[in-house]
Amino acid sequence: MKQLIIILMMLVGISTTALAQSREHVVKIGEDFASIAQKYGITEQELANANPKSKICYVGLKLIIPPSATQMVESQESEVASEKEQADKKADKKAKKNKKEKKEKVKKEKEKKDKSKDKKEKKDKKSDKKEKSKKDKKSKKSKDK
């Protein structure tokens, strides 16, 4: 009798551990046993064995997903998260590169504008010098007369 109780306690402990590791799935519109089993990488039979009371699939039905499938899905979710992190890093890197390129472009445009402004100022100075020189010559000629 004591042995039977111990065996039952062990079985309850094992099933509790299995349930603790398993995952629950709530059926959504458009899902059936086959699509749910496929999502978790298990057979319909494995899904049926984990849910012996569920003979009909309907929206809102809570299904137990066996632990092996749960581990597989968690692994897939981990991979997806990793891929998302990589994509985010790549996007950040691209944004930084674009920002740097934009800064460089603005800097070059400013330098070009400054050069153009310097050229104009030099030209204006030259023009002013010529005019002054002409005026000086005219005034010198008028003094000579």
Short mmCIF file of C-alpha atoms in Angstrom, two decimals:
data_model
loop_
_atom_site.label_atom_id
_atom_site.label_comp_id
_atom_site.label_asym_id
_atom_site.label_seq_id
_atom_site.Cartn_x
_atom_site.Cartn_y
_atom_site.Cartn_z
CA MET A 1 0.00 0.00 0.00
CA LYS A 2 2.79 2.41 0.93
CA GLN A 3 4.55 1.55 -2.31
CA LEU A 4 1.41 2.33 -4.29
CA ILE A 5 1.12 5.73 -2.61
CA ILE A 6 4.77 6.47 -3.33
CA ILE A 7 4.35 5.48 -6.97
CA LEU A 8 1.24 7.66 -7.29
CA MET A 9 3.06 10.60 -5.70
CA MET A 10 5.93 10.13 -8.14
CA LEU A 11 3.54 10.02 -11.10
CA VAL A 12 1.77 13.17 -9.89
CA GLY A 13 5.15 14.84 -9.51
CA ILE A 14 6.19 13.84 -13.02
CA SER A 15 2.93 14.99 -14.60
CA THR A 16 3.07 18.25 -12.64
CA THR A 17 6.60 18.82 -13.89
CA ALA A 18 5.50 18.04 -17.45
CA LEU A 19 2.59 20.45 -17.15
CA ALA A 20 4.86 23.11 -15.69
CA GLN A 21 7.09 22.81 -18.76
CA SER A 22 4.21 22.61 -21.23
CA ARG A 23 2.58 25.61 -22.82
CA GLU A 24 -1.01 26.57 -23.35
CA HIS A 25 -2.42 27.65 -26.70
CA VAL A 26 -5.78 29.35 -27.15
CA VAL A 27 -7.38 28.52 -30.50
CA LYS A 28 -7.90 31.55 -32.76
CA ILE A 29 -10.11 32.07 -35.80
CA GLY A 30 -8.95 29.99 -38.76
CA GLU A 31 -6.94 27.53 -36.69
CA ASP A 32 -7.53 23.79 -36.50
CA PHE A 33 -5.70 20.93 -34.81
CA ALA A 34 -3.47 20.40 -37.87
CA SER A 35 -2.34 24.04 -38.15
CA ILE A 36 -1.70 24.27 -34.39
CA ALA A 37 0.31 21.04 -34.40
CA GLN A 38 2.31 22.30 -37.39
CA LYS A 39 2.99 25.62 -35.64
CA TYR A 40 4.57 23.78 -32.70
CA GLY A 41 6.31 21.15 -34.81
CA ILE A 42 4.34 18.20 -33.47
CA THR A 43 1.90 15.71 -34.93
CA GLU A 44 -1.84 15.97 -34.52
CA GLN A 45 -1.67 12.75 -32.54
CA GLU A 46 0.80 14.26 -30.04
CA LEU A 47 -1.52 17.25 -29.67
CA ALA A 48 -4.50 14.93 -29.21
CA ASN A 49 -2.61 12.85 -26.61
CA ALA A 50 -1.84 16.01 -24.63
CA ASN A 51 -5.53 17.04 -24.82
CA PRO A 52 -7.61 13.83 -24.57
CA LYS A 53 -10.84 15.66 -23.66
CA SER A 54 -10.69 18.00 -26.67
CA LYS A 55 -12.31 16.22 -29.60
CA ILE A 56 -13.62 19.33 -31.37
CA CYS A 57 -11.53 22.41 -32.19
CA TYR A 58 -13.27 25.76 -31.62
CA VAL A 59 -12.24 29.39 -31.07
CA GLY A 60 -11.25 29.98 -27.47
CA LEU A 61 -10.40 26.33 -26.75
CA LYS A 62 -7.36 26.06 -24.47
CA LEU A 63 -4.97 23.36 -25.59
CA ILE A 64 -1.94 22.02 -23.77
CA ILE A 65 1.15 21.90 -25.97
CA PRO A 66 3.56 19.10 -25.00
CA PRO A 67 6.92 20.12 -23.43
CA SER A 68 9.04 19.02 -26.43
CA ALA A 69 7.04 21.34 -28.68
CA THR A 70 7.21 24.12 -26.11
CA GLN A 71 10.99 23.88 -26.06
CA MET A 72 11.04 23.93 -29.86
CA VAL A 73 8.83 27.03 -30.02
CA GLU A 74 10.84 28.77 -27.32
CA SER A 75 13.96 27.98 -29.35
CA GLN A 76 12.31 29.42 -32.47
CA GLU A 77 11.19 32.50 -30.53
CA SER A 78 14.74 32.90 -29.29
CA GLU A 79 16.02 32.71 -32.86
CA VAL A 80 13.44 35.26 -33.99
CA ALA A 81 14.45 37.58 -31.15
CA SER A 82 18.10 37.15 -32.11
CA GLU A 83 17.32 37.91 -35.76
CA LYS A 84 15.35 40.98 -34.67
CA GLU A 85 18.28 42.18 -32.57
CA GLN A 86 20.59 41.73 -35.54
CA ALA A 87 18.17 43.60 -37.80
CA ASP A 88 17.90 46.40 -35.23
CA LYS A 89 21.69 46.64 -35.00
CA LYS A 90 21.96 46.73 -38.78
CA ALA A 91 19.29 49.46 -38.96
CA ASP A 92 21.08 51.47 -36.25
CA LYS A 93 24.37 51.12 -38.10
CA LYS A 94 22.74 52.24 -41.34
CA ALA A 95 21.10 55.22 -39.60
CA LYS A 96 24.45 56.25 -38.11
CA LYS A 97 26.10 55.95 -41.51
CA ASN A 98 23.35 58.04 -43.14
CA LYS A 99 23.66 60.66 -40.41
CA LYS A 100 27.44 60.81 -40.86
CA GLU A 101 27.08 61.10 -44.64
CA LYS A 102 24.52 63.86 -44.25
CA LYS A 103 26.84 65.76 -41.88
CA GLU A 104 29.70 65.44 -44.37
CA LYS A 105 27.47 66.63 -47.20
CA VAL A 106 26.34 69.67 -45.20
CA LYS A 107 29.96 70.40 -44.29
CA LYS A 108 31.07 70.21 -47.94
CA GLU A 109 28.19 72.44 -49.03
CA LYS A 110 29.15 75.00 -46.38
CA GLU A 111 32.79 74.90 -47.48
CA LYS A 112 31.71 75.35 -51.10
CA LYS A 113 29.48 78.26 -50.13
CA ASP A 114 32.29 79.85 -48.10
CA LYS A 115 34.70 79.47 -51.04
CA SER A 116 32.20 81.08 -53.35
CA LYS A 117 31.70 83.91 -50.88
CA ASP A 118 35.49 84.43 -50.58
CA LYS A 119 35.83 84.54 -54.38
CA LYS A 120 33.05 87.12 -54.60
CA GLU A 121 34.68 89.25 -51.90
CA LYS A 122 38.05 89.09 -53.69
CA LYS A 123 36.39 90.02 -56.97
CA ASP A 124 34.59 92.91 -55.30
CA LYS A 125 37.85 94.13 -53.74
CA LYS A 126 39.57 93.95 -57.12
CA SER A 127 36.73 95.84 -58.73
CA ASP A 128 36.86 98.47 -55.97
CA LYS A 129 40.63 98.85 -56.46
CA LYS A 130 40.20 99.33 -60.22
CA GLU A 131 37.53 101.97 -59.69
CA LYS A 132 39.68 103.77 -57.14
CA SER A 133 42.63 103.60 -59.50
CA LYS A 134 40.52 105.08 -62.32
CA LYS A 135 39.29 107.87 -60.05
CA ASP A 136 42.82 108.58 -58.93
CA LYS A 137 43.98 108.80 -62.56
CA LYS A 138 41.10 111.11 -63.43
CA SER A 139 41.75 113.36 -60.48
CA LYS A 140 45.45 113.42 -61.31
CA LYS A 141 44.68 114.37 -64.92
CA SER A 142 42.33 117.11 -63.82
CA LYS A 143 44.99 118.47 -61.45
CA ASP A 144 47.54 118.41 -64.24
CA LYS A 145 45.32 120.52 -66.46
#
